[in-house]
mmCIF file of C-alpha atoms and ligand atoms in Angstrom:
data_model
loop_
_atom_site.group_PDB
_atom_site.id
_atom_site.type_symbol
_atom_site.label_atom_id
_atom_site.label_comp_id
_atom_site.label_asym_id
_atom_site.label_seq_id
_atom_site.Cartn_x
_atom_site.Cartn_y
_atom_site.Cartn_z
ATOM 1 C CA MET A 1108 -13.218 -14.884 6.331
ATOM 2 C CA GLY A 1109 -11.051 -13.514 3.493
ATOM 3 C CA LYS A 1110 -8.010 -15.286 1.605
ATOM 4 C CA THR A 1111 -4.746 -14.105 2.509
ATOM 5 C CA ALA A 1112 -1.653 -14.700 1.035
ATOM 6 C CA ILE A 1113 2.021 -13.510 1.819
ATOM 7 C CA TYR A 1114 4.095 -12.190 -1.103
ATOM 8 C CA PRO A 1115 7.571 -12.492 0.559
ATOM 9 C CA GLY A 1116 11.184 -11.059 -0.452
ATOM 10 C CA SER A 1117 14.499 -8.895 0.330
ATOM 11 C CA PHE A 1118 12.604 -6.148 -2.084
ATOM 12 C CA ASP A 1119 16.408 -4.552 -1.886
ATOM 13 C CA PRO A 1120 14.643 -2.699 -3.713
ATOM 14 C CA ILE A 1121 10.921 -3.131 -4.987
ATOM 15 C CA THR A 1122 11.314 -3.077 -8.750
ATOM 16 C CA ASN A 1123 8.012 -2.974 -11.287
ATOM 17 C CA GLY A 1124 8.323 -6.633 -11.715
ATOM 18 C CA HIS A 1125 7.738 -6.980 -8.126
ATOM 19 C CA LEU A 1126 4.508 -4.739 -8.275
ATOM 20 C CA ASP A 1127 3.056 -6.551 -11.580
ATOM 21 C CA ILE A 1128 3.130 -9.774 -9.587
ATOM 22 C CA LEU A 1129 1.637 -7.819 -6.679
ATOM 23 C CA GLN A 1130 -0.991 -6.165 -8.722
ATOM 24 C CA ARG A 1131 -2.227 -9.639 -10.336
ATOM 25 C CA GLY A 1132 -1.657 -11.233 -7.212
ATOM 26 C CA ALA A 1133 -4.031 -8.323 -5.128
ATOM 27 C CA CYS A 1134 -6.972 -9.446 -7.840
ATOM 28 C CA LEU A 1135 -6.721 -12.719 -7.107
ATOM 29 C CA PHE A 1136 -6.671 -12.680 -3.185
ATOM 30 C CA ASP A 1137 -8.890 -10.812 -0.384
ATOM 31 C CA LYS A 1138 -5.776 -9.320 1.092
ATOM 32 C CA VAL A 1139 -1.749 -9.644 0.269
ATOM 33 C CA ILE A 1140 0.939 -8.623 2.305
ATOM 34 C CA ILE A 1141 4.431 -7.867 1.330
ATOM 35 C CA ALA A 1142 6.561 -9.135 4.122
ATOM 36 C CA ILE A 1143 10.231 -8.298 3.875
ATOM 37 C CA LEU A 1144 12.600 -10.777 5.432
ATOM 38 C CA THR A 1145 14.854 -9.261 8.152
ATOM 39 C CA ASN A 1146 17.711 -11.402 7.714
ATOM 40 C CA PRO A 1147 20.975 -9.772 9.370
ATOM 41 C CA GLN A 1148 23.055 -12.360 7.391
ATOM 42 C CA LYS A 1149 22.131 -10.776 4.374
ATOM 43 C CA LYS A 1150 23.784 -7.324 3.168
ATOM 44 C CA CYS A 1151 21.058 -5.268 1.956
ATOM 45 C CA LEU A 1152 21.585 -1.770 0.089
ATOM 46 C CA PHE A 1153 18.503 -0.212 1.660
ATOM 47 C CA THR A 1154 17.709 -0.668 5.462
ATOM 48 C CA VAL A 1155 14.533 -2.318 6.525
ATOM 49 C CA GLU A 1156 12.728 1.000 7.154
ATOM 50 C CA GLU A 1157 13.787 2.427 3.564
ATOM 51 C CA ARG A 1158 12.156 -0.501 2.072
ATOM 52 C CA ILE A 1159 9.050 -0.233 3.776
ATOM 53 C CA ASP A 1160 8.899 3.375 3.034
ATOM 54 C CA MET A 1161 9.308 2.930 -0.898
ATOM 55 C CA ILE A 1162 6.657 0.094 -0.409
ATOM 56 C CA SER A 1163 4.118 1.818 1.597
ATOM 57 C CA LYS A 1164 4.435 4.447 -1.004
ATOM 58 C CA CYS A 1165 4.311 2.087 -3.891
ATOM 59 C CA ILE A 1166 1.148 0.483 -2.765
ATOM 60 C CA GLU A 1167 -1.252 3.606 -1.944
ATOM 61 C CA THR A 1168 -3.329 2.860 -4.673
ATOM 62 C CA MET A 1169 -3.916 -0.906 -3.728
ATOM 63 C CA PRO A 1170 -6.320 -1.353 -1.003
ATOM 64 C CA ASN A 1171 -6.086 -4.881 0.028
ATOM 65 C CA VAL A 1172 -2.222 -4.585 -0.072
ATOM 66 C CA GLU A 1173 0.038 -3.888 3.134
ATOM 67 C CA VAL A 1174 3.499 -4.279 3.667
ATOM 68 C CA ASP A 1175 5.334 -5.891 6.837
ATOM 69 C CA THR A 1176 8.496 -7.790 8.013
ATOM 70 C CA PHE A 1177 9.646 -10.960 8.833
ATOM 71 C CA GLY A 1178 11.857 -12.912 10.662
ATOM 72 C CA GLY A 1179 12.682 -16.787 10.909
ATOM 73 C CA LEU A 1180 10.342 -19.235 9.419
ATOM 74 C CA LEU A 1181 8.054 -18.029 6.451
ATOM 75 C CA VAL A 1182 5.657 -20.501 6.862
ATOM 76 C CA GLU A 1183 5.502 -19.710 10.809
ATOM 77 C CA TYR A 1184 4.864 -16.113 10.078
ATOM 78 C CA ALA A 1185 1.997 -17.089 7.410
ATOM 79 C CA ALA A 1186 0.136 -18.902 10.038
ATOM 80 C CA THR A 1187 0.206 -16.075 12.348
ATOM 81 C CA LYS A 1188 -1.382 -13.690 9.743
ATOM 82 C CA GLY A 1189 -3.900 -16.480 8.947
ATOM 83 C CA ALA A 1190 -2.220 -16.702 5.372
ATOM 84 C CA THR A 1191 -3.001 -19.959 3.411
ATOM 85 C CA ALA A 1192 -0.931 -18.759 0.593
ATOM 86 C CA ILE A 1193 2.564 -17.420 -0.525
ATOM 87 C CA LEU A 1194 2.766 -15.603 -3.531
ATOM 88 C CA ARG A 1195 5.917 -15.799 -5.630
ATOM 89 C CA GLY A 1196 6.549 -14.275 -9.245
ATOM 90 C CA LEU A 1197 8.460 -16.958 -11.675
ATOM 91 C CA ARG A 1198 10.914 -15.695 -14.391
ATOM 92 C CA ALA A 1199 13.096 -17.101 -16.857
ATOM 93 C CA VAL A 1200 13.779 -21.158 -16.526
ATOM 94 C CA SER A 1201 16.985 -20.124 -14.057
ATOM 95 C CA ASP A 1202 14.437 -19.168 -11.081
ATOM 96 C CA PHE A 1203 12.179 -22.665 -11.308
ATOM 97 C CA GLU A 1204 15.268 -24.815 -9.354
ATOM 98 C CA TYR A 1205 15.217 -22.462 -6.451
ATOM 99 C CA GLU A 1206 11.410 -21.712 -6.228
ATOM 100 C CA PHE A 1207 10.906 -25.317 -6.658
ATOM 101 C CA GLN A 1208 13.012 -26.275 -3.527
ATOM 102 C CA LEU A 1209 11.812 -23.214 -1.227
ATOM 103 C CA ALA A 1210 7.965 -24.381 -2.384
ATOM 104 C CA LEU A 1211 8.861 -28.028 -1.509
ATOM 105 C CA MET A 1212 10.267 -27.238 2.019
ATOM 106 C CA ASN A 1213 7.568 -24.844 2.806
ATOM 107 C CA ARG A 1214 4.685 -27.562 1.805
ATOM 108 C CA ARG A 1215 6.646 -30.191 3.892
ATOM 109 C CA LEU A 1216 7.047 -27.542 6.989
ATOM 110 C CA ASN A 1217 3.135 -26.564 6.581
ATOM 111 C CA ARG A 1218 0.828 -28.705 4.382
ATOM 112 C CA ASP A 1219 -1.648 -26.216 4.906
ATOM 113 C CA VAL A 1220 -0.107 -23.135 3.219
ATOM 114 C CA GLN A 1221 0.298 -23.374 -0.509
ATOM 115 C CA THR A 1222 2.550 -21.698 -2.920
ATOM 116 C CA VAL A 1223 1.034 -20.152 -6.068
ATOM 117 C CA PHE A 1224 3.079 -18.875 -8.924
ATOM 118 C CA LEU A 1225 2.505 -16.098 -11.110
ATOM 119 C CA MET A 1226 4.621 -16.042 -14.632
ATOM 120 C CA THR A 1227 6.190 -12.477 -14.900
ATOM 121 C CA GLY A 1228 5.296 -10.381 -17.437
ATOM 122 C CA MET A 1229 7.369 -10.810 -20.729
ATOM 123 C CA ARG A 1230 8.259 -6.806 -20.012
ATOM 124 C CA TRP A 1231 9.898 -7.829 -16.553
ATOM 125 C CA ILE A 1232 11.576 -11.329 -17.765
ATOM 126 C CA PHE A 1233 14.983 -9.560 -17.163
ATOM 127 C CA THR A 1234 14.144 -7.213 -14.195
ATOM 128 C CA SER A 1235 15.711 -8.405 -11.006
ATOM 129 C CA SER A 1236 16.833 -6.104 -7.803
ATOM 130 C CA SER A 1237 20.446 -6.879 -8.089
ATOM 131 C CA ILE A 1238 20.636 -6.376 -11.772
ATOM 132 C CA ILE A 1239 19.151 -3.117 -11.137
ATOM 133 C CA LYS A 1240 21.414 -2.110 -8.491
ATOM 134 C CA GLU A 1241 24.739 -3.291 -10.476
ATOM 135 C CA ALA A 1242 23.167 -1.156 -13.388
ATOM 136 C CA ALA A 1243 22.236 1.824 -11.161
ATOM 137 C CA ARG A 1244 25.801 1.482 -9.226
ATOM 138 C CA PHE A 1245 27.379 2.654 -12.699
ATOM 139 C CA GLY A 1246 25.051 5.116 -13.941
ATOM 140 C CA GLY A 1247 23.259 2.909 -16.059
ATOM 141 C CA ASN A 1248 20.018 3.913 -16.978
ATOM 142 C CA ILE A 1249 17.001 1.984 -15.108
ATOM 143 C CA SER A 1250 14.180 4.125 -15.440
ATOM 144 C CA GLY A 1251 10.846 1.969 -16.405
ATOM 145 C CA MET A 1252 12.534 -0.925 -14.526
ATOM 146 C CA VAL A 1253 11.745 0.560 -11.074
ATOM 147 C CA PRO A 1254 8.969 3.260 -10.020
ATOM 148 C CA ASP A 1255 10.479 6.672 -10.089
ATOM 149 C CA LEU A 1256 10.444 7.287 -6.416
ATOM 150 C CA VAL A 1257 13.071 4.222 -6.396
ATOM 151 C CA ARG A 1258 15.199 5.305 -8.889
ATOM 152 C CA GLU A 1259 15.381 8.736 -7.209
ATOM 153 C CA ARG A 1260 16.352 6.714 -3.766
ATOM 154 C CA LEU A 1261 18.677 4.874 -5.705
ATOM 155 C CA SER A 1262 20.318 7.790 -7.093
ATOM 156 C CA ALA A 1263 20.270 9.512 -3.794
ATOM 157 C CA LYS A 1264 22.086 6.017 -2.098
ATOM 158 C CA LEU A 1265 24.504 5.849 -5.200
ATOM 159 C CA GLY A 1266 25.409 9.711 -4.527
ATOM 160 C CA GLY A 1267 23.798 10.975 -7.370
ATOM 161 C CA LYS A 1268 24.651 9.060 -10.351
ATOM 162 C CA LEU A 1269 21.216 8.239 -11.805
HETATM 163 O O1 PNS B 711 13.774 -11.655 -2.159
HETATM 164 P P1 PNS B 711 14.391 -13.436 -2.021
HETATM 165 O O2 PNS B 711 15.676 -13.351 -1.590
HETATM 166 O O3 PNS B 711 14.010 -14.009 -3.245
HETATM 167 O O4 PNS B 711 12.944 -13.579 -1.326
HETATM 168 C C1 PNS B 711 13.505 -15.354 -0.640
HETATM 169 C C2 PNS B 711 12.701 -15.634 0.478
HETATM 170 C C3 PNS B 711 12.790 -14.343 1.920
HETATM 171 C C4 PNS B 711 11.256 -15.966 0.525
HETATM 172 C C5 PNS B 711 13.431 -17.145 1.263
HETATM 173 O O5 PNS B 711 14.366 -16.751 1.998
HETATM 174 C C6 PNS B 711 12.316 -16.935 2.836
HETATM 175 O O6 PNS B 711 11.301 -17.269 2.754
HETATM 176 N N1 PNS B 711 13.009 -16.770 4.116
HETATM 177 C C7 PNS B 711 12.509 -17.028 5.168
HETATM 178 C C8 PNS B 711 13.354 -18.567 5.914
HETATM 179 C C9 PNS B 711 12.339 -19.499 5.265
HETATM 180 O O7 PNS B 711 11.356 -19.580 5.739
HETATM 181 N N2 PNS B 711 13.099 -20.088 4.121
HETATM 182 C C10 PNS B 711 12.270 -21.246 3.423
HETATM 183 C C11 PNS B 711 12.149 -22.784 3.844
HETATM 184 S S1 PNS B 711 13.950 -23.054 4.747
#
């Protein structure tokens, strides 16, 4: 049976940094599932459906990548998909503590699921969905940080400022 990894996150919205991790992860695993957390407590700019739609278009050229949603515990979702790995990207040092906690907790919850970290490409070291949304809100230039389609959707959401 092929090896499946889950690439979880909020993806609000997906960035070029996410896509870089995804492309590299897709070379390591037979299948990668981008799993959007559906957390009603977390206030997101895009609806889950909008995020699925953007991601689906971004992964059209990646045959072994699919998009899905999950709620509840990540390791439980991973088990239902037969996945043995969780894929996460690591940017600057500031990501480390949170990612370390998340990975250790997930390992405690299910020792059969390994967290695999890929270091972000230098180009994307400061790229994050929240920084991009903040810049976009004030009309800042975010081209090159997100796919054009995502920039257009952000612009539409924010009243055509971009
Ligand atoms: O995009 P994010 O916010 O960095 O993604 C965080 C995510 C979705 C990976 C994390 O919040 C998560 O896995 N949530 C599901 C609940 C869970 O299993 N938490 C970890 C163990 S308590």
